[in-house]
Amino acid sequence: MKKKMVLVVLSMALFAIGFSQNKRVITGRVLDAVTRAPLAGATVNAAENGGLQTTDQKGYFSIHADKKFALLVSYVGYKVFKGEFTAADTAVIILMVTEASALDEVVVIGYGVKEKRKDLTSSISSISGREVSELPVTNIASAIASRVPGLEVHSNGYAPGQEGQTINVRGLNSIYSNGTPLYVVDGTIIQGDISNLNTADIASIEVLKDASAAGIYGSRAANGVILISTKHGSGAPSIDFSAYAGVQTPNPAYKMLGAKEYANLRRWAWYNADPLTYPLNTGKADSAIFNPLELQTIKNGYNGYDWQKAVTNPRALEQSYSLSVGSGNAQNRIYLSGNYLNQDGILKNTNFKKYGAHFSIESTLSERLKAGGTINFSEALQKGVDATVYQQSLTQSPLQPIYDSTGHLLINTDRSSGTLTIYNPVANDINTINNYTQDRGFGNVFLEFSPVKNLMLRSSLGGDLKEEEYDKYSGSNSTSGFSSNGTGEIYKVRTTDLLWENTLTYFYTKGNHNFNSLIGYTSEKTNQSTADIQGSHFPTDLLNFKDIQAAEQIVASSNYIPTKKNESFIGRVIYKYKGRYVLNVTARYDGSSIFGQNNQWGFFPSVGAAWRIIDEKFISDKLKNVISDWKLRASYGIIGNANLPYTAIYSQYTNATYPFNGASSSSGFQPTDQVANPDLKWERQHQSNLGMDMGFLNNRVSFSVDVYNKKITDLLMPLSLATSSGYATQWVNVAAAKTNGVDFSMQVIPVQQKNFEWRMTFSWAHYNSRITALFPNRDSINLALRVGQPPAGVLVNYINDGLYQTGDNFTLNPGGHPGDIKIKDLNGDGVINAYDQTIVGYNTPKGYGGFQNYFRFRDFTLSVLTAYSYGAKVFNPINDELSYFASNFGNSANVTTAGGNFWTPTNTNTNVPAPNAYAASLKTLPGGPAQGSSNAILSGNYLRIKSVTLGYTIPETMLRKLKIKSVNIYAQAIEPFLLSKYKGLDPDNGNPTQVENYPRYRSFLFGFKMGL
Amino acid sequence: MKINNHSKQFIGCIAIAFVIVISAAGCKKDISSPAQSFLDQSQIFTDAKDATAAVTGIYTQLATLKNNVYDLVGVIGADEIRVTYFSHGWGDYWAGLGAFDDYDIKLNSQNQMNSGFWTTCYKGVVNANNAIAGLPATSFSDVSTKNRLIGEAKFMRALFYFYLVQLYGDVPLRTEATTASAGVKRTPKDSVYALIISDLKFATTNLWKKAQNPDPGRASVEAAKALLGKVYLTIHDYNNAKSVFEDLMTNNTIKLLSNYGELFDGQHENNNESLFEIQYSTDNKNNTQSLQNLYGAWYPCYLGQAWNSKTPDYGGQLTITTLYYSDSVWDKVHDKRYLLSIWPHHYANGGNLDTWDGGRPNSRKYDISSSDIDYSNSGKNLYYLRSSDVYLMYAEVLNELGQNIQALIPLNIVRGRAGLQNLETVMGAVPTQAQLRTELLDERTRELGAEGWRWFDLKRTGTLLSRVLQYNNPQVTYNNTAYATQQISAKNLVLPIPLNELQTNQALTLADQNPGY
């Protein structure tokens, strides 16, 4: 690997030299006068000495000159620089003084159009590439979480390569799930996630939040739109190399009982189940309760085994390298990059590797013709094990040895402890394979033709091709492979998405009038096919899934999803009058094959307006000394939603077989769980937004506030059908919901001096989502799903009323004992049944967001990124399941140290039920421990330091002789602190029952970035 | 605002552009995907081959119902087979399964085994409803084949509803092909039985005879008559039951295999005694059952027995026999069925086990044979109805009609095959009606033990509460007050309606629950 890397560096360096050899070149650099931060994309006009060009990512530009020359440098937000130089000035440094603020920053608003932030009529949040690459994430969603007000990102797992995935933009938009936002990378719509994109290649991210912004993406924008612009080459050739490496250390949330306490627990459990056979404290029962190996451990003075330690690495390494080359002039701009990431998992035998390459080119072929394209290739390899290994290690008996006397893994086939098969979490970690590979390529090519001035015709063809493979194997020496002598599976998914977009844009300025208009037609096709082979009874474990044809039993299946088509006609006009009044009108006519023939098309208009009050004459110059920016924005629009499974309009029949003669099967058909609804139509979201942006004291203090309202009609939802219908769901279009919310963000620069700078940003968001109508004549389906309640995240459960004590009345729990869980008889009818459930909390935060502090002292920087959320409740039954003996992990499972404080006749002041080998004390939980009670509803409040980064930029004067443009080194701690009362792995997760199966960790990294 | 000519032109362009977009809005081009990778219900019943396959799917649903734990419904919670008490501690699912046996607090409307059984049966009903609605319009070259298929669908619908009405009482009666989300109220059980009877009557006239059926696994005239007789018996309509059974025995063939052991050795599937069998196969199409895992034991049945996943009787120690079924009901000396039905001993590490659940005798009727894959993947068929059941039901009908002497004839046919003398010989006199009732219940467990009818037999004969309390009560059986006592009560003559049905069926509310739950 190392050798290869050197070769790549060499060849790229040669390439760069070749580029700049022809003439004598004078290199200059454009920097911020105060921060000395390089300004990328600044316009440098050298007149006859090299014409017009833009600075590169590091602020560099180069010109060809042999005598005196003049430079005119402009950059949005800065005062124009004019100056004269001579050829003797080998290093030209141009310091730019800020004019206003980030308001002049250019924001991408979709379909290749950029606007200055000050002219926006809509609610758009931007994150720069520098901010994105600050966190070493494998998924971009994690990088933008807590930076964008109104964007909620929840982790769906902590295994390497599996980061935040559940994303809500501005509240709960749906009853069944909150589909991911639409990702658009350089104009190409990307299906699902964008984890394969390297953060170092990102120039900026824009999150479109209201109808005026997102409306141009119409039907696809119901869950928000995230536009990603990747880097393009500009200015003189530059090479950037960045790398980081570090260690992750486990951060265990669940502490389990030690050997002696555990033995005590088991004895109590069997005593409580059957006191005559298993008397306490006599030692007589031990031989019946424990297996011989466990007895040996007891005999050896409870010298137990730490299973959690046995399946986790005390330290796991991670490393990442990116190399990019960029170059651009008036004719051609190219950008090439490659990256590699390797992250070992805290859970043994887990790992994530990613290889990626990114390439973009743009060429101006003639005055009228421009062409270009972007390609991104990647391969991600996620190596995993049986998903339950971590929970197994928590619950495994600490008395049970891991290895036998010869040092081999102990394979326990003794069934007396209630385990049905062999059970050794370490063996399950070693002998199971759960791998995921994703090969993906996406990109686009475009042609821009400008027949007359200000008119541009653009056609672009984009594609996203994805091959995924899941390889699984459970060896004959693992719990799940034991009884069937090895089970394996190969599951492949192939997804293709092709997008053809044609737009016509026209710019027009006359006097005070400025028009920017666009019309277009887009067409998209999506295909997916899957193939699955499952085998069992393998002749050997050595070849595992790779030799699946050797399995005795093989079951194959495949699925081919019909082509999903979207066609759209779009139109947009942005009109500005005197630069103070902005009007944005957007319309979109969308067709989708997901609906039945009569309802495929929908029309979705939106309108937005902005008023730059600050530019009005009545704002005096004196006032401008205090108020430096003031803008009002308003928008209203309708956005369509077609987030449906492709089967929703069908009553699908699926294959079934039956061996009529007891031997060979005849093929048959069975209906699936879903009933067709051919009348499904577009869901319509009526969104309105009112926003205000203000800046004070030359924008040292600025804030942005947006108030919004979303009314969803014809809400798409999968209706749970009566189980007696024989079906499970039917998609319907009858309900309505609304969301009100506020997004707030603020930036303060308390200190801004040459040697010391302090910047603070803060974001906060709040929303309230409610169902406003369900069915004609029916406003409630169950306790959770009813008018007046949020469409999702309503936690319904029984009220935990402590434990039964000696002498209590047991009418509610016939046959019960003291120490059993007590459920409150809410309606007092003398029976615990469904009437006793109630709403015990909401899984929606009252407020959430983040804040960041950035300090710079001379060449040192310190950045602290913090995220917070409050007011949400999290349903985490896993904590109770791990604390209650014999809940769901079998009746020899270990429990948490909290679970060690269980009820006994002398320890009655506890809420942990008496352990019972026959689980008798848990039977009062009507839905079982997995549904739990109000005891499993935990506070989801948290404050987390997401990262602390200490950086040092080596002064340029030291680097000049080495011909290095820039070097930055940094040390970073990722998620070092979490302040939360939550019991479990992480309060910030999408679904604890799925997530709490991988240990959490902290990372400490060291990295450097170098520019040549 | 002043607008000059250029602006006017421009605004004109924009207006035209919007007109294009909006007039495009007028077009309703159909962009449906023509290529389909699956069949929609509307396409199934247009073609004889596909419609036939849809009937096959109903059988698949029955095989799904019986291939795992739902098979225990009707078996446990009676007086034959118990759920081991320690299995309650394996996790909530198992505690819920155990509640079907000891009727404790876990037998509630959220019990997963209960809702699973309900849903699986109703899926069978909808499969059948769709076929019954769709088949008449499907063109077949041969009308008798088409009528046979409708008959098969009706037979299957009756079979599923027969489970539901016995287990839950009044149930939503759905007979149409499902089209919408409308709710259906609980229908009085008499109406449910009326549908079952009319379906089975249709089946008896339209199904083919066993010998003529293209496949042995299809419902036949014999199966329909036997089931119809059982339904009449269940609703205590003895006269109709008598005439149906007599019709079956006169106009069709009813036979017993001479060797009881051949019924369960896995080598004599679809034999002469079998009337309707649920078919399984090891042909790599996911058509196996995993019942040995439910009925099998942790410990070898004899010293030195090979003990692995391919050994007959190796299993999960989930169920064991009651003392009644393992010992007291048998004439262990003469009854050939005893050791073909029960594994009486289990050995751990060379010693006999006598701890209460771990070493108990268990049922061996589901033991795999050499042609099976392993203890949870067996191709062995299950009996739904066989001839000896008909003989015993016929005897019961005659006894209830006061013809206890005539009842001895079919009873003694079954006893004779098992190696037992005629009952009147053993008893020394012709039994009274009351004596014969008890004898018939005992004979049914000896002949049909663990075959899925016991709970229904006890409910039908009004003996469920008394027999369960007498024979399936660990506290009494083991004389240990620590064990939870059997909690069966009158409310348990029906199961709770699953909570999700009450919540999703728009015609029902929580108040529509069976009393006591």
Tab-separated table of N, CA and C in Angstrom, chain A residues 274-275 415 506 508 510 513 515 517 519 537 553-554 560 563 567 575 589 593 600-601 650-653 657-660 662-663 665 668-671 673 722-724 727 778 781 798 834-835 887-888 891 918 923 925-926 928 931, chain B residues 1-2 6 10 14 24-25 27 29-33 36-37 39-41 53 57 60-61 85 88 91-92 104 106 108 110 118 122-123 127 130 174 217 279-281 283-284 287 298 314-315 373-374 480 482-483 501 503-504 506 511:
chain	number	residue	atom	x	y	z
A	274	ASP	N	-38.392	-22.368	42.694
A	274	ASP	CA	-38.664	-23.671	43.288
A	274	ASP	C	-37.844	-23.824	44.575
A	275	PRO	N	-38.344	-23.246	45.679
A	275	PRO	CA	-37.545	-23.189	46.908
A	275	PRO	C	-37.252	-24.562	47.520
A	415	ARG	N	-27.019	-28.787	27.692
A	415	ARG	CA	-28.256	-28.048	27.525
A	415	ARG	C	-28.964	-27.825	28.846
A	506	TYR	N	-32.448	31.934	-18.574
A	506	TYR	CA	-32.331	33.228	-19.214
A	506	TYR	C	-32.117	34.274	-18.136
A	508	TYR	N	-31.573	38.346	-17.353
A	508	TYR	CA	-31.870	39.616	-18.006
A	508	TYR	C	-31.800	40.727	-16.983
A	510	LYS	N	-32.001	44.996	-16.714
A	510	LYS	CA	-32.218	46.285	-17.373
A	510	LYS	C	-32.560	47.261	-16.266
A	513	HIS	N	-34.261	46.380	-12.983
A	513	HIS	CA	-34.935	45.088	-13.085
A	513	HIS	C	-33.930	43.988	-13.381
A	515	PHE	N	-33.885	39.783	-13.969
A	515	PHE	CA	-34.642	38.533	-14.072
A	515	PHE	C	-33.686	37.356	-14.195
A	517	SER	N	-34.513	33.377	-15.053
A	517	SER	CA	-35.628	32.445	-15.213
A	517	SER	C	-35.150	31.113	-15.763
A	519	ILE	N	-36.685	27.204	-17.351
A	519	ILE	CA	-37.700	26.175	-17.565
A	519	ILE	C	-36.969	24.882	-17.879
A	537	HIS	N	-26.155	-26.663	6.146
A	537	HIS	CA	-25.485	-27.972	6.150
A	537	HIS	C	-24.311	-27.976	5.174
A	553	GLN	N	-28.674	-27.980	1.775
A	553	GLN	CA	-29.983	-27.336	1.580
A	553	GLN	C	-29.746	-25.966	0.970
A	554	ILE	N	-30.326	-25.704	-0.156
A	554	ILE	CA	-30.154	-24.391	-0.772
A	554	ILE	C	-31.517	-23.827	-1.137
A	560	TYR	N	-37.337	-8.628	-8.828
A	560	TYR	CA	-37.042	-7.614	-9.818
A	560	TYR	C	-38.095	-6.532	-9.684
A	563	THR	N	-39.441	-0.887	-13.272
A	563	THR	CA	-38.878	0.445	-13.471
A	563	THR	C	-39.792	1.510	-12.873
A	567	GLU	N	-41.312	11.882	-14.329
A	567	GLU	CA	-41.098	12.886	-15.360
A	567	GLU	C	-41.604	14.213	-14.825
A	575	TYR	N	-37.121	37.415	-9.771
A	575	TYR	CA	-37.155	38.809	-10.211
A	575	TYR	C	-36.662	39.692	-9.079
A	589	TYR	N	-44.530	20.447	-12.529
A	589	TYR	CA	-45.598	19.517	-12.883
A	589	TYR	C	-44.960	18.141	-12.941
A	593	SER	N	-44.676	7.078	-11.831
A	593	SER	CA	-45.294	5.792	-12.148
A	593	SER	C	-45.696	5.029	-10.896
A	600	GLN	N	-51.294	10.012	-11.773
A	600	GLN	CA	-49.844	10.095	-11.848
A	600	GLN	C	-49.298	11.507	-11.790
A	601	TRP	N	-50.086	12.489	-12.219
A	601	TRP	CA	-49.544	13.833	-12.373
A	601	TRP	C	-50.047	14.793	-11.312
A	650	TYR	N	-50.670	-2.276	-6.131
A	650	TYR	CA	-50.934	-3.663	-6.533
A	650	TYR	C	-51.348	-4.524	-5.345
A	651	SER	N	-52.161	-5.527	-5.616
A	651	SER	CA	-52.357	-6.616	-4.665
A	651	SER	C	-51.461	-7.736	-5.167
A	652	GLN	N	-50.268	-7.712	-4.679
A	652	GLN	CA	-49.239	-8.564	-5.237
A	652	GLN	C	-49.422	-10.016	-4.801
A	653	TYR	N	-49.263	-10.916	-5.738
A	653	TYR	CA	-49.211	-12.340	-5.400
A	653	TYR	C	-47.758	-12.782	-5.460
A	657	THR	N	-45.017	-22.576	-2.607
A	657	THR	CA	-44.995	-23.933	-3.151
A	657	THR	C	-45.637	-24.889	-2.161
A	658	TYR	N	-46.071	-26.011	-2.651
A	658	TYR	CA	-46.653	-27.025	-1.767
A	658	TYR	C	-46.369	-28.398	-2.346
A	659	PRO	N	-45.799	-29.279	-1.551
A	659	PRO	CA	-45.481	-30.623	-2.056
A	659	PRO	C	-46.698	-31.538	-1.942
A	660	PHE	N	-47.554	-31.537	-2.968
A	660	PHE	CA	-48.824	-32.275	-2.881
A	660	PHE	C	-48.654	-33.765	-2.644
A	662	GLY	N	-46.017	-34.953	-0.888
A	662	GLY	CA	-45.088	-35.124	0.219
A	662	GLY	C	-43.650	-35.201	-0.226
A	663	ALA	N	-43.403	-35.008	-1.513
A	663	ALA	CA	-42.033	-35.132	-2.003
A	663	ALA	C	-41.630	-33.916	-2.819
A	665	SER	N	-42.374	-30.379	-4.880
A	665	SER	CA	-43.283	-29.252	-4.705
A	665	SER	C	-43.912	-28.789	-6.015
A	668	GLY	N	-47.081	-22.428	-6.547
A	668	GLY	CA	-48.350	-21.788	-6.258
A	668	GLY	C	-48.174	-20.308	-6.049
A	669	PHE	N	-49.287	-19.641	-5.761
A	669	PHE	CA	-49.249	-18.206	-5.491
A	669	PHE	C	-50.011	-17.903	-4.213
A	670	GLN	N	-49.502	-16.927	-3.497
A	670	GLN	CA	-50.194	-16.448	-2.305
A	670	GLN	C	-50.210	-14.935	-2.336
A	671	PRO	N	-51.281	-14.319	-1.825
A	671	PRO	CA	-51.240	-12.864	-1.722
A	671	PRO	C	-50.206	-12.438	-0.685
A	673	ASP	N	-48.841	-9.301	2.064
A	673	ASP	CA	-49.517	-8.627	3.169
A	673	ASP	C	-50.217	-7.334	2.776
A	722	ALA	N	-57.185	-4.692	9.558
A	722	ALA	CA	-57.586	-5.675	10.551
A	722	ALA	C	-56.853	-6.977	10.264
A	723	THR	N	-56.310	-7.594	11.299
A	723	THR	CA	-55.613	-8.861	11.086
A	723	THR	C	-56.573	-9.888	10.487
A	724	SER	N	-57.864	-9.740	10.774
A	724	SER	CA	-58.821	-10.699	10.234
A	724	SER	C	-59.073	-10.497	8.746
A	727	TYR	N	-54.709	-9.445	5.526
A	727	TYR	CA	-53.648	-8.572	5.026
A	727	TYR	C	-53.137	-7.719	6.181
A	778	ARG	N	-63.826	8.851	11.673
A	778	ARG	CA	-63.002	8.144	12.643
A	778	ARG	C	-61.758	8.966	12.918
A	781	ILE	N	-57.219	5.576	15.683
A	781	ILE	CA	-57.023	4.173	15.329
A	781	ILE	C	-56.605	3.407	16.566
A	798	TYR	N	-47.832	0.734	29.580
A	798	TYR	CA	-48.440	0.554	30.892
A	798	TYR	C	-47.625	1.331	31.917
A	834	ALA	N	-55.676	-4.045	27.891
A	834	ALA	CA	-55.321	-2.925	27.007
A	834	ALA	C	-55.860	-1.579	27.475
A	835	TYR	N	-56.906	-1.599	28.296
A	835	TYR	CA	-57.454	-0.337	28.796
A	835	TYR	C	-56.479	0.383	29.726
A	887	SER	N	-35.381	-12.213	31.218
A	887	SER	CA	-36.330	-11.403	30.466
A	887	SER	C	-36.419	-11.917	29.047
A	888	ASN	N	-35.391	-11.646	28.263
A	888	ASN	CA	-35.437	-12.143	26.884
A	888	ASN	C	-34.138	-12.805	26.476
A	891	ASN	N	-32.677	-17.958	30.827
A	891	ASN	CA	-32.596	-17.966	32.282
A	891	ASN	C	-31.243	-18.385	32.837
A	918	TYR	N	-38.107	-19.102	36.139
A	918	TYR	CA	-39.229	-19.354	35.247
A	918	TYR	C	-39.891	-18.032	34.837
A	923	LYS	N	-44.190	-11.806	34.436
A	923	LYS	CA	-45.377	-12.133	33.648
A	923	LYS	C	-46.441	-11.054	33.694
A	925	LEU	N	-45.994	-8.093	32.928
A	925	LEU	CA	-45.812	-7.190	31.791
A	925	LEU	C	-46.599	-7.768	30.613
A	926	PRO	N	-47.742	-7.175	30.250
A	926	PRO	CA	-48.613	-7.826	29.271
A	926	PRO	C	-47.954	-8.043	27.910
A	928	GLY	N	-44.697	-8.286	27.610
A	928	GLY	CA	-43.376	-8.833	27.857
A	928	GLY	C	-42.333	-7.749	28.030
A	931	GLN	N	-41.757	-5.056	25.367
A	931	GLN	CA	-42.630	-3.890	25.339
A	931	GLN	C	-42.518	-3.094	26.624
B	1	MET	N	-43.941	50.919	-11.333
B	1	MET	CA	-42.778	50.290	-11.969
B	1	MET	C	-42.916	50.432	-13.474
B	2	LYS	N	-41.881	51.002	-14.090
B	2	LYS	CA	-41.894	51.206	-15.533
B	2	LYS	C	-41.311	49.974	-16.208
B	6	HIS	N	-38.016	45.846	-23.861
B	6	HIS	CA	-37.255	44.615	-23.642
B	6	HIS	C	-37.891	43.776	-22.548
B	10	PHE	N	-39.362	40.135	-22.621
B	10	PHE	CA	-38.890	39.095	-21.703
B	10	PHE	C	-40.051	38.468	-20.944
B	14	ILE	N	-41.337	34.596	-20.588
B	14	ILE	CA	-41.599	33.867	-19.349
B	14	ILE	C	-43.028	33.353	-19.339
B	24	ALA	N	-48.442	21.575	-20.285
B	24	ALA	CA	-47.950	20.211	-20.069
B	24	ALA	C	-48.769	19.569	-18.963
B	25	ALA	N	-49.171	20.448	-18.010
B	25	ALA	CA	-49.979	19.950	-16.906
B	25	ALA	C	-51.297	19.379	-17.412
B	27	CYS	N	-51.561	17.575	-20.044
B	27	CYS	CA	-51.354	16.235	-20.574
B	27	CYS	C	-51.293	15.243	-19.438
B	29	LYS	N	-50.101	12.023	-19.641
B	29	LYS	CA	-49.389	10.901	-20.242
B	29	LYS	C	-49.253	9.775	-19.211
B	30	ASP	N	-49.552	8.576	-19.620
B	30	ASP	CA	-49.431	7.436	-18.715
B	30	ASP	C	-47.981	6.965	-18.705
B	31	ILE	N	-47.347	7.059	-17.536
B	31	ILE	CA	-45.950	6.630	-17.480
B	31	ILE	C	-45.796	5.355	-16.636
B	32	SER	N	-46.847	4.554	-16.569
B	32	SER	CA	-46.753	3.294	-15.824
B	32	SER	C	-45.692	2.409	-16.444
B	33	SER	N	-45.106	1.580	-15.591
B	33	SER	CA	-44.111	0.639	-16.092
B	33	SER	C	-44.817	-0.565	-16.679
B	36	GLN	N	-43.567	-6.082	-15.585
B	36	GLN	CA	-43.883	-6.445	-14.215
B	36	GLN	C	-43.140	-7.696	-13.820
B	37	SER	N	-42.764	-7.726	-12.559
B	37	SER	CA	-42.005	-8.881	-12.097
B	37	SER	C	-42.833	-9.724	-11.147
B	39	LEU	N	-47.255	-10.958	-10.230
B	39	LEU	CA	-48.634	-10.933	-10.694
B	39	LEU	C	-49.504	-10.193	-9.699
B	40	ASP	N	-50.413	-9.421	-10.228
B	40	ASP	CA	-51.398	-8.748	-9.409
B	40	ASP	C	-52.618	-9.670	-9.292
B	41	GLN	N	-53.372	-9.481	-8.214
B	41	GLN	CA	-54.539	-10.328	-7.996
B	41	GLN	C	-55.461	-10.345	-9.213
B	53	ALA	N	-52.698	-22.448	-9.339
B	53	ALA	CA	-51.576	-22.157	-8.442
B	53	ALA	C	-52.027	-21.372	-7.215
B	57	GLY	N	-51.596	-22.194	-3.172
B	57	GLY	CA	-51.161	-21.281	-2.118
B	57	GLY	C	-51.960	-21.420	-0.829
B	60	THR	N	-50.347	-24.067	1.046
B	60	THR	CA	-49.091	-23.570	1.616
B	60	THR	C	-49.359	-22.899	2.955
B	61	GLN	N	-50.483	-22.144	3.013
B	61	GLN	CA	-50.815	-21.442	4.242
B	61	GLN	C	-51.112	-22.426	5.373
B	85	TYR	N	-41.897	-26.202	32.473
B	85	TYR	CA	-42.053	-24.951	33.199
B	85	TYR	C	-40.840	-24.054	33.064
B	88	HIS	N	-40.567	-21.268	30.344
B	88	HIS	CA	-41.144	-19.930	30.562
B	88	HIS	C	-40.039	-18.902	30.784
B	91	GLY	N	-37.546	-16.440	27.838
B	91	GLY	CA	-37.844	-15.149	27.213
B	91	GLY	C	-39.346	-15.039	27.055
B	92	ASP	N	-39.800	-13.850	26.738
B	92	ASP	CA	-41.220	-13.557	26.767
B	92	ASP	C	-42.038	-14.392	25.791
B	104	ASP	N	-51.933	-18.828	32.517
B	104	ASP	CA	-51.606	-17.776	33.474
B	104	ASP	C	-51.813	-16.395	32.837
B	106	LYS	N	-50.096	-14.435	31.292
B	106	LYS	CA	-49.549	-14.165	29.963
B	106	LYS	C	-50.518	-14.540	28.833
B	108	ASN	N	-52.906	-13.292	27.436
B	108	ASN	CA	-53.639	-12.033	27.325
B	108	ASN	C	-53.737	-11.635	25.858
B	110	GLN	N	-52.250	-9.609	24.183
B	110	GLN	CA	-51.003	-9.251	23.508
B	110	GLN	C	-50.098	-10.462	23.320
B	118	TRP	N	-53.969	-16.557	15.084
B	118	TRP	CA	-55.146	-15.866	14.518
B	118	TRP	C	-54.848	-15.345	13.117
B	122	TYR	N	-56.348	-16.463	9.415
B	122	TYR	CA	-57.095	-15.532	8.567
B	122	TYR	C	-56.429	-15.328	7.210
B	123	LYS	N	-55.096	-15.481	7.180
B	123	LYS	CA	-54.444	-15.432	5.870
B	123	LYS	C	-54.919	-16.598	5.018
B	127	ASN	N	-56.847	-16.230	1.434
B	127	ASN	CA	-56.400	-16.986	0.253
B	127	ASN	C	-57.581	-17.720	-0.370
B	130	ASN	N	-60.295	-15.306	-1.899
B	130	ASN	CA	-59.901	-14.791	-3.211
B	130	ASN	C	-60.116	-15.849	-4.292
B	174	ARG	N	-65.555	-13.244	7.253
B	174	ARG	CA	-65.241	-12.622	5.967
B	174	ARG	C	-65.346	-13.685	4.881
B	217	GLY	N	-52.221	-35.173	-1.795
B	217	GLY	CA	-52.346	-34.149	-0.757
B	217	GLY	C	-53.568	-33.280	-0.893
B	279	GLN	N	-48.788	-31.758	3.906
B	279	GLN	CA	-47.613	-32.297	3.226
B	279	GLN	C	-46.365	-31.450	3.483
B	280	TYR	N	-45.274	-32.145	3.772
B	280	TYR	CA	-43.979	-31.460	3.884
B	280	TYR	C	-42.964	-32.238	3.069
B	281	SER	N	-41.890	-31.563	2.729
B	281	SER	CA	-40.895	-32.208	1.891
B	281	SER	C	-39.526	-31.584	2.136
B	283	ASP	N	-37.437	-31.001	-0.224
B	283	ASP	CA	-36.980	-30.766	-1.595
B	283	ASP	C	-36.395	-29.375	-1.835
B	284	ASN	N	-35.818	-28.778	-0.786
B	284	ASN	CA	-35.114	-27.500	-0.968
B	284	ASN	C	-36.023	-26.337	-1.338
B	287	ASN	N	-40.093	-26.235	2.414
B	287	ASN	CA	-41.346	-26.893	2.769
B	287	ASN	C	-41.168	-27.927	3.872
B	298	TRP	N	-33.945	-33.079	25.576
B	298	TRP	CA	-32.535	-32.729	25.695
B	298	TRP	C	-31.642	-33.962	25.859
B	314	TYR	N	-34.154	-35.885	19.505
B	314	TYR	CA	-33.331	-34.778	19.975
B	314	TYR	C	-34.116	-33.489	19.747
B	315	GLY	N	-34.228	-32.671	20.800
B	315	GLY	CA	-35.009	-31.456	20.586
B	315	GLY	C	-34.916	-30.476	21.725
B	373	ILE	N	-33.729	-33.959	7.154
B	373	ILE	CA	-32.459	-33.224	7.205
B	373	ILE	C	-31.947	-33.155	8.638
B	374	ASP	N	-32.744	-32.580	9.501
B	374	ASP	CA	-32.374	-32.561	10.917
B	374	ASP	C	-33.635	-32.306	11.739
B	480	ASN	N	-45.611	-29.806	44.922
B	480	ASN	CA	-44.687	-28.755	45.311
B	480	ASN	C	-45.421	-27.423	45.222
B	482	ALA	N	-44.455	-24.590	45.475
B	482	ALA	CA	-43.725	-23.487	44.847
B	482	ALA	C	-44.145	-23.303	43.404
B	483	TYR	N	-44.583	-24.384	42.762
B	483	TYR	CA	-44.936	-24.266	41.359
B	483	TYR	C	-46.237	-23.519	41.217
B	501	GLU	N	-56.126	-6.909	16.557
B	501	GLU	CA	-57.380	-7.013	15.806
B	501	GLU	C	-58.399	-5.981	16.318
B	503	GLN	N	-57.752	-3.235	17.619
B	503	GLN	CA	-57.297	-1.883	17.277
B	503	GLN	C	-57.350	-1.595	15.788
B	504	THR	N	-57.255	-2.634	14.960
B	504	THR	CA	-57.198	-2.366	13.523
B	504	THR	C	-58.517	-2.638	12.811
B	506	GLN	N	-61.933	-1.801	12.101
B	506	GLN	CA	-62.646	-0.552	12.362
B	506	GLN	C	-64.037	-0.775	12.915
B	511	ALA	N	-63.923	-2.953	23.748
B	511	ALA	CA	-65.036	-3.563	24.472
B	511	ALA	C	-65.485	-4.874	23.844
